CSV table of C-alpha atoms and ligand atoms in Angstrom, one decimal:
chain,number,residue,atom,x,y,z
N,1,MET,CA,0.0,0.0,0.0
N,2,SER,CA,1.1,3.6,-0.6
N,3,GLU,CA,2.6,5.7,2.1
N,4,ASN,CA,0.0,8.3,2.2
N,5,ILE,CA,-2.6,6.0,3.7
N,6,ILE,CA,-3.9,7.4,6.9
N,7,PRO,CA,-6.4,6.0,9.4
N,8,ILE,CA,-9.6,7.9,9.7
N,9,ALA,CA,-12.3,7.8,12.3
N,10,TYR,CA,-15.1,5.3,11.7
N,11,ASP,CA,-18.1,4.8,14.0
N,12,HIS,CA,-17.1,1.2,14.4
N,13,PRO,CA,-13.7,0.9,16.1
N,14,GLY,CA,-13.2,-2.6,14.6
N,15,CYS,CA,-13.5,-1.3,11.0
N,16,ALA,CA,-9.8,-1.4,10.5
N,17,THR,CA,-10.0,-2.5,6.9
N,18,ALA,CA,-12.1,0.4,5.9
N,19,ALA,CA,-9.8,2.7,7.8
N,20,ALA,CA,-6.8,1.4,6.0
N,21,TRP,CA,-8.4,1.9,2.6
N,22,ALA,CA,-9.1,5.6,3.3
N,23,LYS,CA,-6.3,7.7,2.0
N,24,ALA,CA,-5.2,11.3,2.7
N,25,PRO,CA,-7.7,13.7,1.1
N,26,HIS,CA,-6.7,14.9,-2.3
N,27,GLU,CA,-8.7,18.1,-2.1
N,28,PRO,CA,-6.9,21.4,-1.9
N,29,ASP,CA,-7.7,24.2,0.6
N,30,ALA,CA,-10.5,26.3,-0.6
N,31,GLN,CA,-8.3,29.3,-1.4
N,32,ASP,CA,-6.0,27.2,-3.6
N,33,LYS,CA,-8.8,25.6,-5.6
N,34,PRO,CA,-9.3,28.2,-8.4
N,35,GLU,CA,-5.5,28.2,-9.2
N,36,LEU,CA,-5.3,24.4,-9.1
N,37,ILE,CA,-8.3,24.1,-11.4
N,38,ALA,CA,-6.8,26.6,-13.8
N,39,ARG,CA,-3.5,24.7,-13.8
N,40,ILE,CA,-5.3,21.4,-14.6
N,41,LYS,CA,-7.2,23.0,-17.5
N,42,ARG,CA,-3.8,24.2,-18.8
N,43,LEU,CA,-2.2,20.8,-18.4
N,44,LEU,CA,-5.1,19.0,-20.1
N,45,ILE,CA,-4.5,21.2,-23.2
N,46,GLU,CA,-0.7,21.0,-23.1
N,47,GLN,CA,-0.8,17.2,-22.7
N,48,ASP,CA,-3.6,16.6,-25.4
N,49,ALA,CA,-5.6,14.9,-22.6
N,50,VAL,CA,-9.3,14.4,-21.9
N,51,LEU,CA,-10.7,13.8,-18.4
N,52,VAL,CA,-13.3,11.1,-18.1
N,53,ALA,CA,-15.0,10.8,-14.7
N,54,HIS,CA,-17.5,8.6,-12.9
N,55,TYR,CA,-20.5,9.9,-11.1
N,56,TYR,CA,-19.1,8.6,-7.8
N,57,VAL,CA,-16.0,10.8,-7.8
N,58,HIS,CA,-15.8,14.2,-6.0
N,59,PRO,CA,-18.1,16.8,-7.5
N,60,ASP,CA,-15.1,19.0,-8.4
N,61,LEU,CA,-13.8,16.3,-10.7
N,62,GLN,CA,-17.2,15.7,-12.3
N,63,ASP,CA,-17.6,19.4,-13.0
N,64,LEU,CA,-14.1,19.8,-14.3
N,65,ALA,CA,-14.5,16.9,-16.7
N,66,GLU,CA,-17.6,18.5,-18.2
N,67,ALA,CA,-16.1,22.0,-18.3
N,68,THR,CA,-13.1,20.8,-20.2
N,69,GLY,CA,-14.8,18.8,-23.0
N,70,GLY,CA,-14.5,15.5,-21.2
N,71,MET,CA,-17.4,13.6,-19.6
N,72,VAL,CA,-18.9,12.2,-16.5
N,73,SER,CA,-21.0,9.1,-16.8
N,74,ASP,CA,-21.4,5.3,-16.1
N,75,SER,CA,-18.8,2.6,-17.0
N,76,LEU,CA,-20.3,1.9,-20.4
N,77,ASP,CA,-20.2,5.6,-21.5
N,78,MET,CA,-16.8,6.1,-20.0
N,79,ALA,CA,-15.4,3.3,-22.1
N,80,ASN,CA,-17.1,4.5,-25.3
N,81,PHE,CA,-16.2,8.1,-24.8
N,82,GLY,CA,-12.5,7.6,-24.3
N,83,HIS,CA,-12.5,5.3,-27.4
N,84,GLN,CA,-14.2,7.9,-29.6
N,85,HIS,CA,-12.3,10.9,-28.4
N,86,PRO,CA,-9.2,12.1,-30.4
N,87,ALA,CA,-7.1,13.0,-27.4
N,88,GLN,CA,-3.8,11.0,-27.1
N,89,THR,CA,-4.1,10.9,-23.3
N,90,ILE,CA,-7.2,9.7,-21.4
N,91,VAL,CA,-7.3,10.6,-17.7
N,92,VAL,CA,-9.7,8.4,-15.9
N,93,ALA,CA,-11.1,9.6,-12.6
N,94,GLY,CA,-12.7,6.5,-11.2
N,95,VAL,CA,-11.4,3.1,-10.3
N,96,ARG,CA,-8.8,0.8,-11.8
N,97,PHE,CA,-11.0,-1.4,-13.9
N,98,MET,CA,-12.2,1.8,-15.7
N,99,GLY,CA,-8.7,2.8,-16.5
N,100,GLU,CA,-7.9,-0.7,-17.7
N,101,THR,CA,-10.9,-0.8,-19.9
N,102,ALA,CA,-9.8,2.5,-21.5
N,103,LYS,CA,-6.3,1.0,-22.1
N,104,ILE,CA,-7.7,-2.3,-23.5
N,105,LEU,CA,-9.7,-0.3,-26.0
N,106,ASN,CA,-6.9,2.2,-26.8
N,107,PRO,CA,-3.6,0.4,-26.5
N,108,GLU,CA,-1.9,3.2,-28.5
N,109,LYS,CA,-3.0,5.9,-26.1
N,110,ARG,CA,-1.6,6.9,-22.8
N,111,VAL,CA,-4.1,6.3,-19.9
N,112,LEU,CA,-3.5,7.9,-16.6
N,113,MET,CA,-5.3,7.7,-13.3
N,114,PRO,CA,-5.0,10.0,-10.2
N,115,ASP,CA,-4.4,6.8,-8.0
N,116,LEU,CA,-3.6,3.4,-9.4
N,117,ASP,CA,-4.5,1.8,-6.0
N,118,ALA,CA,-8.2,2.7,-6.6
N,119,THR,CA,-9.5,-0.8,-7.0
N,120,CYS,CA,-13.0,-2.3,-6.5
N,121,SER,CA,-14.2,-5.1,-4.1
N,122,LEU,CA,-15.7,-6.9,-7.1
N,123,ASP,CA,-12.4,-6.9,-8.9
N,124,LEU,CA,-10.5,-8.0,-5.8
N,125,GLY,CA,-13.0,-10.9,-5.2
N,126,CYS,CA,-12.4,-12.4,-8.6
N,127,PRO,CA,-8.8,-13.5,-9.0
N,128,ALA,CA,-8.0,-14.5,-12.6
N,129,ASP,CA,-6.5,-17.9,-11.9
N,130,GLU,CA,-9.4,-19.1,-9.8
N,131,PHE,CA,-11.9,-17.7,-12.3
N,132,SER,CA,-10.2,-19.3,-15.2
N,133,ALA,CA,-10.3,-22.7,-13.4
N,134,PHE,CA,-14.0,-22.2,-12.8
N,135,CYS,CA,-14.6,-21.5,-16.5
N,136,ASP,CA,-12.5,-24.6,-17.4
N,137,ALA,CA,-14.7,-26.7,-15.2
N,138,HIS,CA,-17.8,-25.6,-17.2
N,139,PRO,CA,-16.6,-25.6,-20.8
N,140,ASP,CA,-20.2,-25.5,-22.3
N,141,TYR,CA,-21.0,-22.1,-20.7
N,142,THR,CA,-20.7,-18.7,-22.3
N,143,VAL,CA,-18.6,-16.5,-20.1
N,144,VAL,CA,-20.1,-13.1,-19.3
N,145,VAL,CA,-18.1,-10.8,-17.0
N,146,TYR,CA,-19.0,-7.5,-15.5
N,147,ALA,CA,-16.8,-4.5,-16.3
N,148,ASN,CA,-15.7,-4.4,-12.6
N,149,THR,CA,-12.9,-7.0,-13.2
N,150,SER,CA,-9.2,-7.1,-14.1
N,151,ALA,CA,-7.9,-7.2,-17.7
N,152,ALA,CA,-6.9,-10.9,-17.1
N,153,VAL,CA,-10.5,-11.8,-16.1
N,154,LYS,CA,-11.8,-10.0,-19.2
N,155,ALA,CA,-9.3,-11.9,-21.3
N,156,ARG,CA,-11.0,-15.2,-20.2
N,157,ALA,CA,-14.5,-13.9,-21.1
N,158,ASP,CA,-16.7,-14.1,-24.2
N,159,TRP,CA,-18.6,-10.9,-23.3
N,160,MET,CA,-18.0,-8.0,-21.0
N,161,VAL,CA,-21.0,-6.1,-19.8
N,162,THR,CA,-21.8,-3.1,-17.6
N,163,SER,CA,-24.9,-2.6,-15.6
N,164,SER,CA,-26.6,-0.6,-18.3
N,165,ILE,CA,-26.4,-3.3,-20.9
N,166,ALA,CA,-26.2,-6.6,-18.9
N,167,LEU,CA,-30.0,-7.3,-19.3
N,168,PRO,CA,-30.2,-7.0,-23.1
N,169,VAL,CA,-27.0,-9.0,-23.6
N,170,VAL,CA,-28.1,-11.9,-21.3
N,171,LYS,CA,-31.6,-11.9,-23.0
N,172,HIS,CA,-29.9,-12.1,-26.3
N,173,LEU,CA,-27.7,-15.0,-25.2
N,174,LYS,CA,-30.7,-16.8,-23.7
N,175,GLU,CA,-32.6,-16.5,-26.9
N,176,GLN,CA,-29.7,-18.2,-28.6
N,177,GLY,CA,-30.0,-21.1,-26.1
N,178,GLN,CA,-26.7,-20.4,-24.3
N,179,LYS,CA,-26.0,-21.1,-20.7
N,180,ILE,CA,-24.0,-18.5,-18.8
N,181,ILE,CA,-21.2,-18.1,-16.3
N,182,TRP,CA,-21.7,-14.8,-14.7
N,183,ALA,CA,-19.0,-13.0,-12.6
N,184,PRO,CA,-18.4,-11.4,-10.3
N,185,ASP,CA,-21.4,-9.6,-8.8
N,186,ARG,CA,-23.8,-12.1,-7.3
N,187,HIS,CA,-26.6,-9.5,-6.7
N,188,LEU,CA,-26.5,-8.2,-10.2
N,189,GLY,CA,-26.3,-11.7,-11.6
N,190,ASP,CA,-29.2,-12.8,-9.5
N,191,TYR,CA,-31.3,-9.9,-10.7
N,192,ILE,CA,-30.5,-10.6,-14.3
N,193,ARG,CA,-31.3,-14.3,-13.9
N,194,GLN,CA,-34.7,-13.4,-12.4
N,195,GLN,CA,-35.5,-10.9,-15.1
N,196,THR,CA,-34.4,-13.1,-18.0
N,197,GLY,CA,-34.9,-16.7,-16.7
N,198,ALA,CA,-31.5,-17.5,-18.2
N,199,ASP,CA,-29.5,-20.5,-17.0
N,200,MET,CA,-26.7,-18.8,-15.0
N,201,LEU,CA,-23.9,-19.9,-12.8
N,202,LEU,CA,-23.0,-17.0,-10.5
N,203,TRP,CA,-19.6,-16.1,-9.0
N,204,GLN,CA,-20.2,-15.0,-5.4
N,205,GLY,CA,-18.6,-11.5,-5.4
N,206,SER,CA,-20.2,-8.3,-4.2
N,207,CYS,CA,-19.8,-4.6,-4.0
N,208,MET,CA,-18.9,-3.6,-0.4
N,209,VAL,CA,-20.8,-0.3,-0.8
N,210,HIS,CA,-24.1,-1.6,-2.2
N,211,ASP,CA,-24.1,-4.7,0.0
N,212,GLU,CA,-24.7,-2.3,3.0
N,213,PHE,CA,-28.1,-1.1,1.9
N,214,LYS,CA,-30.8,-2.5,4.2
N,215,ALA,CA,-34.3,-3.5,3.1
N,216,GLY,CA,-36.0,-3.3,6.5
N,217,GLU,CA,-34.8,0.3,7.1
N,218,LEU,CA,-35.5,1.2,3.5
N,219,ALA,CA,-39.1,0.0,3.9
N,220,ALA,CA,-39.4,2.2,7.0
N,221,LEU,CA,-38.0,5.2,5.2
N,222,LYS,CA,-40.4,4.6,2.3
N,223,ALA,CA,-43.3,4.6,4.8
N,224,GLN,CA,-42.2,8.0,6.0
N,225,HIS,CA,-42.0,9.3,2.5
N,226,PRO,CA,-45.0,7.7,0.7
N,227,ASN,CA,-44.6,9.8,-2.4
N,228,ALA,CA,-40.9,9.1,-2.9
N,229,ARG,CA,-39.8,6.9,-5.8
N,230,VAL,CA,-37.0,4.4,-4.9
N,231,LEU,CA,-34.1,4.3,-7.3
N,232,VAL,CA,-31.7,1.3,-6.9
N,233,HIS,CA,-28.5,0.2,-8.5
N,234,PRO,CA,-28.6,-3.5,-9.2
N,235,GLU,CA,-25.4,-4.3,-7.2
N,236,SER,CA,-27.7,-4.0,-4.2
N,237,PRO,CA,-29.1,-7.1,-2.4
N,238,ALA,CA,-32.3,-8.7,-3.8
N,239,ALA,CA,-34.5,-7.5,-0.9
N,240,VAL,CA,-33.5,-3.9,-1.6
N,241,ILE,CA,-34.1,-4.3,-5.3
N,242,ALA,CA,-37.5,-5.7,-4.5
N,243,LEU,CA,-38.5,-2.3,-3.0
N,244,ALA,CA,-37.3,-0.3,-6.1
N,245,ASP,CA,-39.5,1.7,-8.4
N,246,VAL,CA,-36.6,1.9,-10.9
N,247,VAL,CA,-33.5,-0.5,-11.1
N,248,GLY,CA,-30.7,0.6,-13.3
N,249,SER,CA,-27.1,1.7,-13.9
N,250,THR,CA,-26.0,5.1,-12.6
N,251,THR,CA,-26.9,6.8,-15.8
N,252,GLN,CA,-30.3,5.1,-16.0
N,253,ILE,CA,-31.3,6.1,-12.5
N,254,ILE,CA,-30.2,9.7,-13.0
N,255,LYS,CA,-32.3,9.8,-16.1
N,256,ALA,CA,-35.3,8.3,-14.1
N,257,SER,CA,-34.8,11.0,-11.5
N,258,GLN,CA,-35.0,13.7,-14.2
N,259,GLN,CA,-37.9,12.3,-16.1
N,260,ALA,CA,-40.1,10.9,-13.3
N,261,ASP,CA,-43.2,12.8,-12.4
N,262,ALA,CA,-42.2,12.9,-8.7
N,263,GLY,CA,-40.6,15.4,-6.4
N,264,GLU,CA,-38.9,13.0,-3.9
N,265,PHE,CA,-36.5,10.1,-4.4
N,266,ILE,CA,-34.8,7.6,-2.2
N,267,VAL,CA,-31.5,6.6,-3.8
N,268,ALA,CA,-29.7,3.3,-3.1
N,269,THR,CA,-26.3,3.7,-4.6
N,270,ASP,CA,-23.0,5.5,-3.8
N,271,ASN,CA,-23.9,9.0,-2.7
N,272,GLY,CA,-21.5,10.6,-5.1
N,273,ILE,CA,-24.4,10.3,-7.6
N,274,LEU,CA,-26.4,12.9,-5.7
N,275,HIS,CA,-24.3,15.8,-7.1
N,276,LYS,CA,-25.5,15.1,-10.7
N,277,MET,CA,-29.1,14.3,-9.6
N,278,ARG,CA,-29.3,17.6,-7.6
N,279,THR,CA,-27.7,19.6,-10.4
N,280,LEU,CA,-30.2,18.4,-13.0
N,281,SER,CA,-33.2,18.6,-10.7
N,282,PRO,CA,-32.5,21.3,-8.1
N,283,HIS,CA,-36.2,21.6,-7.1
N,284,LYS,CA,-36.5,17.8,-6.2
N,285,LEU,CA,-35.6,16.2,-2.9
N,286,PHE,CA,-33.0,13.3,-2.9
N,287,ILE,CA,-32.7,11.1,0.2
N,288,GLU,CA,-29.9,8.6,0.7
N,289,ALA,CA,-31.1,5.0,1.3
N,290,PRO,CA,-30.2,3.6,4.8
N,291,THR,CA,-27.1,1.5,5.2
N,292,ALA,CA,-27.4,0.4,8.8
N,293,GLY,CA,-29.8,-2.2,10.4
N,294,SER,CA,-31.6,-1.5,13.6
N,295,GLY,CA,-29.2,-1.9,16.5
N,296,ALA,CA,-26.2,-1.5,14.3
N,297,ASN,CA,-23.2,0.2,15.8
N,298,CYS,CA,-21.5,0.8,12.5
N,299,LYS,CA,-23.0,3.0,9.8
N,300,SER,CA,-21.2,2.8,6.5
N,301,CYS,CA,-21.1,6.0,4.5
N,302,ALA,CA,-22.4,4.7,1.2
N,303,HIS,CA,-19.4,6.1,-0.5
N,304,CYS,CA,-16.8,3.9,-2.3
N,305,PRO,CA,-13.4,4.3,-0.6
N,306,TRP,CA,-11.6,3.8,-3.9
N,307,MET,CA,-13.6,6.4,-5.8
N,308,ALA,CA,-12.7,8.7,-3.0
N,309,MET,CA,-9.0,8.4,-3.8
N,310,ASN,CA,-9.5,10.7,-6.8
N,311,GLY,CA,-9.0,14.4,-6.2
N,312,LEU,CA,-7.8,17.6,-7.7
N,313,VAL,CA,-4.4,17.5,-6.1
N,314,ASN,CA,-3.4,14.0,-7.4
N,315,LEU,CA,-5.0,14.7,-10.8
N,316,ALA,CA,-2.8,17.8,-11.2
N,317,GLU,CA,0.3,15.7,-10.2
N,318,VAL,CA,-0.3,12.9,-12.7
N,319,LEU,CA,-0.8,15.4,-15.5
N,320,GLU,CA,2.3,17.3,-14.5
N,321,HIS,CA,4.6,14.3,-14.1
N,322,GLY,CA,3.0,11.5,-16.2
N,323,HIS,CA,2.8,9.3,-13.1
N,324,ASN,CA,0.3,6.5,-12.8
N,325,GLU,CA,0.1,5.3,-16.3
N,326,ILE,CA,-1.9,2.1,-16.9
N,327,HIS,CA,0.0,-0.7,-18.6
N,328,ILE,CA,-1.5,-4.0,-19.7
N,329,ASP,CA,0.4,-7.0,-21.0
N,330,PRO,CA,-0.2,-6.8,-24.8
N,331,ALA,CA,-1.2,-10.4,-25.1
N,332,ILE,CA,-3.8,-10.0,-22.3
N,333,GLY,CA,-4.9,-6.8,-23.9
N,334,ARG,CA,-5.4,-8.4,-27.4
N,335,ARG,CA,-7.6,-11.1,-25.9
N,336,ALA,CA,-9.5,-8.8,-23.5
N,337,VAL,CA,-10.5,-6.3,-26.2
N,338,LEU,CA,-12.7,-9.0,-27.8
N,339,PRO,CA,-15.4,-9.1,-25.1
N,340,VAL,CA,-15.3,-5.3,-24.6
N,341,GLN,CA,-15.6,-4.6,-28.3
N,342,ARG,CA,-18.4,-7.2,-28.6
N,343,MET,CA,-20.4,-5.2,-25.9
N,344,LEU,CA,-19.8,-1.8,-27.7
N,345,ASP,CA,-20.9,-3.3,-31.1
N,346,PHE,CA,-24.0,-4.8,-29.4
N,347,ALA,CA,-24.8,-1.5,-27.8
N,348,ARG,CA,-24.7,0.2,-31.2
N,349,GLN,CA,-26.8,-2.6,-32.8
N,350,ILE,CA,-29.6,-2.2,-30.2
N,351,HIS,CA,-29.3,1.6,-30.3
N,352,LEU,CA,-28.4,1.9,-26.6
N,353,PRO,CA,-27.6,5.5,-25.9
N,354,THR,CA,-23.9,5.7,-25.1
N,355,ARG,CA,-23.5,9.4,-24.1
N,356,GLY,CA,-23.8,10.5,-20.5
N,357,ILE,CA,-26.4,12.9,-19.3
N,358,GLY,CA,-25.4,16.5,-19.9
N,359,ASN,CA,-22.9,15.3,-22.5
N,360,ALA,CA,-25.3,14.8,-25.4
Z,1,13P,P1,-22.3,2.0,-13.5
Z,1,13P,O1,-21.7,1.4,-14.7
Z,1,13P,O2,-23.8,1.8,-13.3
Z,1,13P,O3,-21.9,3.4,-13.4
Z,1,13P,O4,-21.7,1.2,-12.2
Z,1,13P,C1,-20.3,1.2,-11.9
Z,1,13P,C2,-20.1,0.8,-10.5
Z,1,13P,O5,-19.0,0.5,-10.1
Z,1,13P,C3,-21.2,0.9,-9.6
Z,1,13P,O6,-20.8,0.6,-8.3
Z,2,SF4,FE1,-16.6,-1.4,-6.9
Z,2,SF4,FE2,-18.7,-0.9,-5.4
Z,2,SF4,FE3,-16.7,0.9,-5.6
Z,2,SF4,FE4,-18.4,0.4,-7.7
Z,2,SF4,S1,-19.0,1.3,-5.7
Z,2,SF4,S2,-16.2,0.7,-7.8
Z,2,SF4,S3,-18.7,-1.8,-7.5
Z,2,SF4,S4,-16.5,-1.2,-4.7
């Protein structure tokens, strides 16, 4: 682990792992911010670079990506945008698998990230060797992996999908009579299996942020806000999904919040998403879904510790010094691009919109 990891206070004293994950904040002091933003804007131009950000990163980074001709969106749009954009350097403000997907699609470009240690519990829970052995044990299954995986896991797959396209891809495979190995998110896999009736073997990974949403507490909150619509990301447990009015990727639930004829929403996903929701619909009320059960002595914050590793300070540093470049073994990259490209081609075929909100 890097040196600048510092312990931070958590409600639960035993939460050492979460404390270890939390790194020193990469946000500048307020008075330094305008100058730092101006410097990053200059560097992006000088380095022929475009900033591609996820909705879960700090609002400053989301706003900066849009203000400089980059984009903020979900994993599918991020992959597609970096691929289409002419810039020779793609800076990914998100987590490692997002940077790797950009590199897989653009081996000739330079891909930088503010922090290369920004991983994902789904990626960590699906080691390539174990996954490959699992696939070898089921040779008659089509292998579909979620974007939240390493390049080596993607290289073992037939398809890569993101949450915004998983459902149509699996429907399509089922119509062709194919049986599916799904990895790594068990909740998303279970949801897709229920929606499609496909024959699916599920890897048992989960997102440590979405796993924390609690159905009992959500039902109680819903009762207090009877007019609120419940928006849920499908990495959440089945009992939480069962209470949703809309289930979808980050982009899909933001669109739902914009379009729905409602003034109140309960949102079950990383709370970084609220910045975009509130910006697009300032007159609406957005409430975070509960993450602690009754009697719990630990309340998780509903914010991905790895997304939180991205900030203005380390973004400026990587642009200045070219640190933190993503490298992928070329042989793995050549194999991994096949399932990723298959997804992008399929998205075009079914006319799935692949431009984030506010970037159209
Ligand atoms: P989206 O593709 O829906 O943005 O999801 C990415 C992710 O990591 C959610 O936790
Ligand atoms: Fe991974 Fe969950 Fe973080 Fe998304 S929110 S990057 S799935 S740990």
